[in-house]
Amino acid sequence: MYPELQNKVAVITGGSKGIGNAICYRFGEEKMNVVVNYNSDASGAEEAVNLIKKAGGNAIAVKADVGSEDGNLHLLEQAINTFGGLDIWVNNAGMENQYNTHELPLAEWEKVININLTGVFLGSRTALNYFVKNGKKGNIINMSSVHEQIPWPTFAHYAASKGGVKLFTQTIAMEYAPHNIRVNSIGPGAINTPINAKKFADPKQLEMTTSMVPMQRIGDPAEVAAVAAWLASDQSSYVTGITLFVDGGMTLYPSFQGGRG
Ligand code: NAD
């Protein structure tokens, strides 16, 4: 636990399930004020609000599409109106789907880029604007992926979006460091969330994924949330522009395990 996080105000996009939901809960345990964003799953967001309150924090659920300017502005407005400001913005919302690239419809490319990359830009811009105009020390955390580094055939649009998040994070981290604003990414590996539910329900697929992880297990969303809390806290006060991989070693070229190669 990080006492300095108490009463801080955070926006978490895509908080109704998965990793975003785990970050909501962890920020609740840190006794923070949380704007839980959702796009369609109102009951998941309400559940997150209840969990946060039970854990000792405060929260509201706010519907907004992260791919729209208005949606992001609405989230900031709600943070200011309800909790009096903003300290931390977590761009977590994301999606993926699978296509051979030669058959990938433009609309699907645009959807994934819009939510995963443009959404990160719009959320970051909204938060930066508030931090700069108010002379406030700010903190932005972007949910990237191991696929900002590892190519992923049949998920080219997803990999392109996360590769974009990597350089966007590094660039704005440098641009706003003189303003005392830190910007970092988290790069999860294989985490047990609804995005992977179908895949991990199949024992063969689960075994295949596990074999690509040196720690030989799938990650828990709470393990990603713990890293988000650290990045939000003052314990990471000299850290900016990084991607912190939370992947059980997936980015370490596991095919070389045991001296192969
Ligand atoms: P998930 O599908 O469980 O949750 C994604 C959340 O984003 C959902 O709450 C969804 O409603 C929300 N969302 C989608 N489109 C939105 C929009 N337009 N506006 C607002 N919210 C929207 O997925 P997850 O596994 O929890 O993924 C969270 C993030 O972590 C994503 O950015 C994903 O790419 C990244 N990630 C996940 C894994 C993993 O293994 N689970 C690995 C690497 C990266």
mmCIF file of C-alpha atoms and ligand atoms in Angstrom:
data_model
loop_
_atom_site.group_PDB
_atom_site.id
_atom_site.type_symbol
_atom_site.label_atom_id
_atom_site.label_comp_id
_atom_site.label_asym_id
_atom_site.label_seq_id
_atom_site.Cartn_x
_atom_site.Cartn_y
_atom_site.Cartn_z
ATOM 1 C CA MET A 1 0.000 0.000 0.000
ATOM 2 C CA TYR A 2 1.114 3.541 -0.792
ATOM 3 C CA PRO A 3 -0.262 6.072 1.738
ATOM 4 C CA GLU A 4 0.402 9.024 -0.590
ATOM 5 C CA LEU A 5 -2.243 7.648 -2.972
ATOM 6 C CA GLN A 6 -5.017 8.128 -0.408
ATOM 7 C CA ASN A 7 -7.692 10.582 -1.682
ATOM 8 C CA LYS A 8 -5.950 10.955 -5.051
ATOM 9 C CA VAL A 9 -8.321 11.109 -8.028
ATOM 10 C CA ALA A 10 -7.941 8.585 -10.852
ATOM 11 C CA VAL A 11 -9.754 7.926 -14.112
ATOM 12 C CA ILE A 12 -9.578 4.295 -15.253
ATOM 13 C CA THR A 13 -10.866 3.556 -18.739
ATOM 14 C CA GLY A 14 -12.460 0.174 -19.419
ATOM 15 C CA GLY A 15 -12.914 -0.469 -15.702
ATOM 16 C CA SER A 16 -15.912 -2.764 -15.863
ATOM 17 C CA LYS A 17 -13.928 -5.965 -16.319
ATOM 18 C CA GLY A 18 -10.522 -7.586 -16.682
ATOM 19 C CA ILE A 19 -7.338 -5.664 -15.940
ATOM 20 C CA GLY A 20 -9.156 -2.314 -15.615
ATOM 21 C CA ASN A 21 -11.461 -3.833 -13.037
ATOM 22 C CA ALA A 22 -8.502 -5.160 -11.031
ATOM 23 C CA ILE A 23 -6.904 -1.694 -11.102
ATOM 24 C CA CYS A 24 -10.190 -0.221 -9.842
ATOM 25 C CA TYR A 25 -10.180 -2.623 -6.931
ATOM 26 C CA ARG A 26 -6.503 -1.979 -6.120
ATOM 27 C CA PHE A 27 -7.018 1.801 -6.254
ATOM 28 C CA GLY A 28 -9.998 1.278 -3.944
ATOM 29 C CA GLU A 29 -7.708 -0.516 -1.501
ATOM 30 C CA GLU A 30 -5.393 2.492 -1.778
ATOM 31 C CA LYS A 31 -8.431 4.574 -0.659
ATOM 32 C CA MET A 32 -8.482 6.624 -3.831
ATOM 33 C CA ASN A 33 -11.345 8.406 -5.621
ATOM 34 C CA VAL A 34 -11.951 6.561 -8.870
ATOM 35 C CA VAL A 35 -13.894 7.396 -12.016
ATOM 36 C CA VAL A 36 -14.750 3.950 -13.388
ATOM 37 C CA ASN A 37 -15.254 4.269 -17.120
ATOM 38 C CA TYR A 38 -17.290 1.769 -19.103
ATOM 39 C CA ASN A 39 -18.656 1.714 -22.619
ATOM 40 C CA SER A 40 -21.406 -0.914 -22.548
ATOM 41 C CA ASP A 41 -21.167 -2.976 -19.345
ATOM 42 C CA ALA A 42 -23.009 -0.744 -16.850
ATOM 43 C CA SER A 43 -23.538 -3.521 -14.297
ATOM 44 C CA GLY A 44 -19.820 -4.444 -14.342
ATOM 45 C CA ALA A 45 -18.960 -0.800 -13.708
ATOM 46 C CA GLU A 46 -21.482 -0.548 -10.842
ATOM 47 C CA GLU A 47 -19.993 -3.695 -9.348
ATOM 48 C CA ALA A 48 -16.549 -2.082 -9.578
ATOM 49 C CA VAL A 49 -17.888 1.033 -7.819
ATOM 50 C CA ASN A 50 -19.234 -1.127 -4.990
ATOM 51 C CA LEU A 51 -15.950 -3.039 -4.690
ATOM 52 C CA ILE A 52 -13.976 0.209 -4.516
ATOM 53 C CA LYS A 53 -16.257 1.610 -1.812
ATOM 54 C CA LYS A 54 -16.087 -1.632 0.151
ATOM 55 C CA ALA A 55 -12.296 -1.540 -0.064
ATOM 56 C CA GLY A 56 -12.251 1.968 1.438
ATOM 57 C CA GLY A 57 -12.156 4.248 -1.594
ATOM 58 C CA ASN A 58 -14.814 6.267 -3.361
ATOM 59 C CA ALA A 59 -16.038 5.880 -6.947
ATOM 60 C CA ILE A 60 -18.533 6.723 -9.658
ATOM 61 C CA ALA A 61 -19.290 4.860 -12.886
ATOM 62 C CA VAL A 62 -19.218 6.963 -16.056
ATOM 63 C CA LYS A 63 -20.243 5.813 -19.516
ATOM 64 C CA ALA A 64 -17.972 7.071 -22.296
ATOM 65 C CA ASP A 65 -16.432 5.836 -25.525
ATOM 66 C CA VAL A 66 -12.659 6.320 -25.206
ATOM 67 C CA GLY A 67 -12.406 6.611 -28.981
ATOM 68 C CA SER A 68 -14.228 9.950 -28.927
ATOM 69 C CA GLU A 69 -13.067 13.411 -27.869
ATOM 70 C CA ASP A 70 -16.348 14.093 -26.070
ATOM 71 C CA GLY A 71 -16.134 10.822 -24.174
ATOM 72 C CA ASN A 72 -12.733 11.672 -22.735
ATOM 73 C CA LEU A 73 -13.753 15.243 -21.879
ATOM 74 C CA HIS A 74 -16.815 13.869 -20.118
ATOM 75 C CA LEU A 75 -14.591 11.642 -17.952
ATOM 76 C CA LEU A 76 -12.436 14.609 -16.930
ATOM 77 C CA GLU A 77 -15.512 16.719 -16.198
ATOM 78 C CA GLN A 78 -16.929 13.996 -13.965
ATOM 79 C CA ALA A 79 -13.617 13.670 -12.097
ATOM 80 C CA ILE A 80 -13.527 17.420 -11.471
ATOM 81 C CA ASN A 81 -17.209 17.794 -10.606
ATOM 82 C CA THR A 82 -17.349 14.797 -8.293
ATOM 83 C CA PHE A 83 -13.878 14.636 -6.756
ATOM 84 C CA GLY A 84 -12.453 18.126 -7.340
ATOM 85 C CA GLY A 85 -9.662 17.386 -9.805
ATOM 86 C CA LEU A 86 -7.462 14.747 -11.380
ATOM 87 C CA ASP A 87 -4.148 13.156 -10.399
ATOM 88 C CA ILE A 88 -3.841 9.913 -12.379
ATOM 89 C CA TRP A 89 -5.273 8.840 -15.729
ATOM 90 C CA VAL A 90 -5.128 5.172 -16.736
ATOM 91 C CA ASN A 91 -5.721 4.467 -20.439
ATOM 92 C CA ASN A 92 -6.612 0.806 -20.077
ATOM 93 C CA ALA A 93 -9.544 0.190 -22.473
ATOM 94 C CA GLY A 94 -8.658 -1.982 -25.422
ATOM 95 C CA MET A 95 -9.865 -4.681 -27.775
ATOM 96 C CA GLU A 96 -8.519 -7.304 -30.139
ATOM 97 C CA ASN A 97 -9.822 -9.558 -32.880
ATOM 98 C CA GLN A 98 -8.179 -11.962 -35.279
ATOM 99 C CA TYR A 99 -7.913 -11.739 -39.069
ATOM 100 C CA ASN A 100 -5.460 -12.805 -41.734
ATOM 101 C CA THR A 101 -4.034 -9.453 -42.692
ATOM 102 C CA HIS A 102 -4.875 -9.862 -46.391
ATOM 103 C CA GLU A 103 -8.520 -10.246 -45.338
ATOM 104 C CA LEU A 104 -8.572 -7.656 -42.555
ATOM 105 C CA PRO A 105 -11.501 -5.270 -43.212
ATOM 106 C CA LEU A 106 -10.637 -1.586 -43.036
ATOM 107 C CA ALA A 107 -13.464 -1.110 -40.539
ATOM 108 C CA GLU A 108 -11.858 -3.624 -38.114
ATOM 109 C CA TRP A 109 -8.423 -2.004 -38.540
ATOM 110 C CA GLU A 110 -9.984 1.378 -37.781
ATOM 111 C CA LYS A 111 -11.945 0.098 -34.788
ATOM 112 C CA VAL A 112 -8.866 -1.394 -33.114
ATOM 113 C CA ILE A 113 -6.658 1.619 -33.881
ATOM 114 C CA ASN A 114 -9.418 3.958 -32.691
ATOM 115 C CA ILE A 115 -9.855 2.317 -29.285
ATOM 116 C CA ASN A 116 -6.296 1.108 -28.595
ATOM 117 C CA LEU A 117 -4.245 3.986 -30.011
ATOM 118 C CA THR A 118 -6.437 7.029 -30.713
ATOM 119 C CA GLY A 119 -8.140 6.368 -27.366
ATOM 120 C CA VAL A 120 -4.754 6.519 -25.619
ATOM 121 C CA PHE A 121 -3.959 9.762 -27.437
ATOM 122 C CA LEU A 122 -7.307 11.350 -26.570
ATOM 123 C CA GLY A 123 -7.192 10.248 -22.936
ATOM 124 C CA SER A 124 -3.601 11.440 -22.563
ATOM 125 C CA ARG A 125 -4.332 14.757 -24.268
ATOM 126 C CA THR A 126 -7.300 15.360 -21.990
ATOM 127 C CA ALA A 127 -5.260 14.630 -18.872
ATOM 128 C CA LEU A 128 -2.185 16.581 -20.080
ATOM 129 C CA ASN A 129 -4.324 19.606 -20.820
ATOM 130 C CA TYR A 130 -5.706 19.576 -17.291
ATOM 131 C CA PHE A 131 -2.293 18.989 -15.677
ATOM 132 C CA VAL A 132 -0.508 21.701 -17.701
ATOM 133 C CA LYS A 133 -3.240 24.331 -17.318
ATOM 134 C CA ASN A 134 -3.400 23.739 -13.559
ATOM 135 C CA GLY A 135 0.354 23.446 -13.047
ATOM 136 C CA LYS A 136 -0.255 20.024 -11.567
ATOM 137 C CA LYS A 137 2.155 17.134 -11.130
ATOM 138 C CA GLY A 138 0.403 14.442 -13.168
ATOM 139 C CA ASN A 139 0.653 10.766 -13.884
ATOM 140 C CA ILE A 140 -0.518 8.854 -16.976
ATOM 141 C CA ILE A 141 -0.427 5.060 -17.281
ATOM 142 C CA ASN A 142 -1.074 3.424 -20.651
ATOM 143 C CA MET A 143 -1.991 -0.234 -21.046
ATOM 144 C CA SER A 144 0.211 -1.513 -23.817
ATOM 145 C CA SER A 145 1.089 -5.191 -24.349
ATOM 146 C CA VAL A 146 3.997 -7.551 -24.950
ATOM 147 C CA HIS A 147 2.876 -7.014 -28.561
ATOM 148 C CA GLU A 148 4.408 -3.560 -28.611
ATOM 149 C CA GLN A 149 7.567 -5.652 -28.969
ATOM 150 C CA ILE A 150 6.571 -9.158 -30.121
ATOM 151 C CA PRO A 151 5.063 -9.406 -33.624
ATOM 152 C CA TRP A 152 1.699 -11.246 -33.666
ATOM 153 C CA PRO A 153 0.593 -12.685 -37.007
ATOM 154 C CA THR A 154 -3.178 -12.390 -37.627
ATOM 155 C CA PHE A 155 -3.315 -9.566 -35.065
ATOM 156 C CA ALA A 156 -1.444 -6.975 -37.155
ATOM 157 C CA HIS A 157 -3.837 -4.149 -36.279
ATOM 158 C CA TYR A 158 -3.541 -4.938 -32.557
ATOM 159 C CA ALA A 159 0.273 -5.120 -32.710
ATOM 160 C CA ALA A 160 0.373 -1.880 -34.730
ATOM 161 C CA SER A 161 -1.800 -0.151 -32.131
ATOM 162 C CA LYS A 162 0.410 -1.268 -29.230
ATOM 163 C CA GLY A 163 3.604 -0.405 -31.124
ATOM 164 C CA GLY A 164 2.065 3.038 -31.545
ATOM 165 C CA VAL A 165 1.302 3.247 -27.821
ATOM 166 C CA LYS A 166 4.971 2.503 -27.081
ATOM 167 C CA LEU A 167 6.395 5.456 -29.036
ATOM 168 C CA PHE A 168 3.499 7.716 -28.087
ATOM 169 C CA THR A 169 4.228 7.017 -24.398
ATOM 170 C CA GLN A 170 7.969 7.612 -24.827
ATOM 171 C CA THR A 171 7.416 10.810 -26.799
ATOM 172 C CA ILE A 172 4.972 12.471 -24.424
ATOM 173 C CA ALA A 173 7.002 11.282 -21.423
ATOM 174 C CA MET A 174 9.900 13.313 -22.821
ATOM 175 C CA GLU A 175 7.726 16.247 -23.875
ATOM 176 C CA TYR A 176 6.060 16.669 -20.470
ATOM 177 C CA ALA A 177 8.887 15.633 -18.116
ATOM 178 C CA PRO A 178 9.763 19.324 -17.540
ATOM 179 C CA HIS A 179 6.163 19.798 -16.321
ATOM 180 C CA ASN A 180 6.645 17.099 -13.675
ATOM 181 C CA ILE A 181 4.206 14.837 -15.507
ATOM 182 C CA ARG A 182 5.193 11.156 -15.703
ATOM 183 C CA VAL A 183 3.931 8.857 -18.454
ATOM 184 C CA ASN A 184 4.553 5.108 -18.465
ATOM 185 C CA SER A 185 3.171 1.982 -20.094
ATOM 186 C CA ILE A 186 2.448 -1.454 -18.726
ATOM 187 C CA GLY A 187 3.034 -4.400 -21.058
ATOM 188 C CA PRO A 188 0.966 -7.370 -19.890
ATOM 189 C CA GLY A 189 1.658 -10.843 -21.270
ATOM 190 C CA ALA A 190 -1.011 -13.531 -21.019
ATOM 191 C CA ILE A 191 -3.428 -12.438 -18.309
ATOM 192 C CA ASN A 192 -6.567 -14.239 -17.223
ATOM 193 C CA THR A 193 -9.304 -11.781 -18.305
ATOM 194 C CA PRO A 194 -12.501 -11.933 -20.407
ATOM 195 C CA ILE A 195 -10.468 -10.974 -23.532
ATOM 196 C CA ASN A 196 -8.821 -14.422 -23.223
ATOM 197 C CA ALA A 197 -11.694 -16.359 -21.651
ATOM 198 C CA LYS A 198 -12.487 -18.476 -24.711
ATOM 199 C CA LYS A 199 -8.824 -19.226 -25.420
ATOM 200 C CA PHE A 200 -7.955 -20.234 -21.862
ATOM 201 C CA ALA A 201 -11.121 -22.349 -21.508
ATOM 202 C CA ASP A 202 -9.605 -24.722 -24.061
ATOM 203 C CA PRO A 203 -6.966 -26.822 -22.233
ATOM 204 C CA LYS A 204 -4.885 -27.237 -25.419
ATOM 205 C CA GLN A 205 -4.744 -23.487 -26.066
ATOM 206 C CA LEU A 206 -4.051 -22.791 -22.414
ATOM 207 C CA GLU A 207 -1.119 -25.239 -22.487
ATOM 208 C CA MET A 208 0.194 -23.669 -25.697
ATOM 209 C CA THR A 209 0.126 -20.183 -24.185
ATOM 210 C CA THR A 210 1.636 -21.366 -20.904
ATOM 211 C CA SER A 211 4.499 -22.970 -22.821
ATOM 212 C CA MET A 212 5.405 -19.501 -24.115
ATOM 213 C CA VAL A 213 5.820 -18.156 -20.570
ATOM 214 C CA PRO A 214 9.082 -18.943 -18.729
ATOM 215 C CA MET A 215 7.222 -18.741 -15.394
ATOM 216 C CA GLN A 216 4.879 -21.402 -16.833
ATOM 217 C CA ARG A 217 1.608 -19.841 -15.769
ATOM 218 C CA ILE A 218 -0.963 -17.286 -16.854
ATOM 219 C CA GLY A 219 -0.920 -13.960 -15.001
ATOM 220 C CA ASP A 220 -3.600 -12.668 -12.675
ATOM 221 C CA PRO A 221 -5.133 -9.208 -13.302
ATOM 222 C CA ALA A 222 -4.206 -8.270 -9.702
ATOM 223 C CA GLU A 223 -0.524 -8.707 -10.642
ATOM 224 C CA VAL A 224 -0.955 -6.039 -13.333
ATOM 225 C CA ALA A 225 -2.915 -3.815 -10.935
ATOM 226 C CA ALA A 226 -0.040 -3.978 -8.422
ATOM 227 C CA VAL A 227 2.277 -2.515 -11.060
ATOM 228 C CA ALA A 228 -0.262 0.206 -11.897
ATOM 229 C CA ALA A 229 -0.384 1.157 -8.192
ATOM 230 C CA TRP A 230 3.427 1.330 -8.047
ATOM 231 C CA LEU A 231 3.592 3.496 -11.173
ATOM 232 C CA ALA A 232 0.884 5.750 -9.712
ATOM 233 C CA SER A 233 2.745 6.043 -6.409
ATOM 234 C CA ASP A 234 5.711 8.197 -5.429
ATOM 235 C CA GLN A 235 7.820 5.048 -5.145
ATOM 236 C CA SER A 236 8.301 5.330 -8.923
ATOM 237 C CA SER A 237 8.930 9.096 -8.778
ATOM 238 C CA TYR A 238 12.007 8.998 -11.089
ATOM 239 C CA VAL A 239 10.457 6.603 -13.629
ATOM 240 C CA THR A 240 9.056 7.936 -16.878
ATOM 241 C CA GLY A 241 8.804 6.740 -20.484
ATOM 242 C CA ILE A 242 9.161 3.029 -19.754
ATOM 243 C CA THR A 243 7.108 -0.023 -20.546
ATOM 244 C CA LEU A 244 7.066 -2.265 -17.521
ATOM 245 C CA PHE A 245 6.378 -5.773 -18.800
ATOM 246 C CA VAL A 246 4.210 -7.924 -16.550
ATOM 247 C CA ASP A 247 4.554 -11.123 -18.504
ATOM 248 C CA GLY A 248 6.236 -13.927 -16.521
ATOM 249 C CA GLY A 249 9.190 -13.545 -18.875
ATOM 250 C CA MET A 250 7.292 -13.840 -22.177
ATOM 251 C CA THR A 251 9.427 -11.108 -23.763
ATOM 252 C CA LEU A 252 12.677 -12.985 -22.947
ATOM 253 C CA TYR A 253 12.776 -15.164 -26.111
ATOM 254 C CA PRO A 254 11.510 -18.316 -24.302
ATOM 255 C CA SER A 255 12.338 -20.499 -27.312
ATOM 256 C CA PHE A 256 15.984 -20.262 -26.143
ATOM 257 C CA GLN A 257 15.083 -21.846 -22.780
ATOM 258 C CA GLY A 258 17.457 -24.619 -21.664
ATOM 259 C CA GLY A 259 20.262 -23.478 -23.967
ATOM 260 C CA ARG A 260 18.395 -24.177 -27.220
ATOM 261 C CA GLY A 261 19.493 -22.211 -30.232
HETATM 262 P P1 NAD B 1 -11.205 -6.962 -21.386
HETATM 263 O O1 NAD B 1 -11.836 -7.238 -22.679
HETATM 264 O O2 NAD B 1 -11.476 -7.835 -20.230
HETATM 265 O O3 NAD B 1 -11.465 -5.446 -20.950
HETATM 266 C C1 NAD B 1 -11.351 -4.408 -21.860
HETATM 267 C C2 NAD B 1 -12.169 -3.260 -21.362
HETATM 268 O O4 NAD B 1 -12.114 -2.174 -22.306
HETATM 269 C C3 NAD B 1 -13.630 -3.639 -21.199
HETATM 270 O O5 NAD B 1 -14.118 -3.134 -19.981
HETATM 271 C C4 NAD B 1 -14.303 -2.920 -22.375
HETATM 272 O O6 NAD B 1 -15.647 -2.590 -22.150
HETATM 273 C C5 NAD B 1 -13.430 -1.695 -22.473
HETATM 274 N N1 NAD B 1 -13.602 -0.990 -23.748
HETATM 275 C C6 NAD B 1 -13.505 -1.493 -24.997
HETATM 276 N N2 NAD B 1 -13.801 -0.536 -25.908
HETATM 277 C C7 NAD B 1 -14.071 0.593 -25.206
HETATM 278 C C8 NAD B 1 -14.439 1.906 -25.578
HETATM 279 N N3 NAD B 1 -14.583 2.269 -26.865
HETATM 280 N N4 NAD B 1 -14.637 2.820 -24.602
HETATM 281 C C9 NAD B 1 -14.515 2.483 -23.298
HETATM 282 N N5 NAD B 1 -14.168 1.237 -22.894
HETATM 283 C C10 NAD B 1 -13.958 0.305 -23.834
HETATM 284 O O7 NAD B 1 -9.623 -6.920 -21.672
HETATM 285 P P2 NAD B 1 -8.371 -6.888 -20.688
HETATM 286 O O8 NAD B 1 -7.639 -8.139 -20.892
HETATM 287 O O9 NAD B 1 -8.756 -6.481 -19.329
HETATM 288 O O10 NAD B 1 -7.551 -5.736 -21.424
HETATM 289 C C11 NAD B 1 -7.296 -4.471 -20.849
HETATM 290 C C12 NAD B 1 -6.115 -3.853 -21.574
HETATM 291 O O11 NAD B 1 -4.963 -4.691 -21.392
HETATM 292 C C13 NAD B 1 -6.318 -3.727 -23.081
HETATM 293 O O12 NAD B 1 -5.743 -2.515 -23.527
HETATM 294 C C14 NAD B 1 -5.553 -4.916 -23.632
HETATM 295 O O13 NAD B 1 -5.095 -4.715 -24.948
HETATM 296 C C15 NAD B 1 -4.403 -4.983 -22.640
HETATM 297 N N6 NAD B 1 -3.748 -6.292 -22.607
HETATM 298 C C16 NAD B 1 -4.395 -7.393 -22.110
HETATM 299 C C17 NAD B 1 -3.721 -8.611 -22.082
HETATM 300 C C18 NAD B 1 -4.341 -9.853 -21.534
HETATM 301 O O14 NAD B 1 -3.718 -10.920 -21.620
HETATM 302 N N7 NAD B 1 -5.524 -9.822 -20.970
HETATM 303 C C19 NAD B 1 -2.423 -8.703 -22.569
HETATM 304 C C20 NAD B 1 -1.810 -7.569 -23.077
HETATM 305 C C21 NAD B 1 -2.481 -6.361 -23.080
#
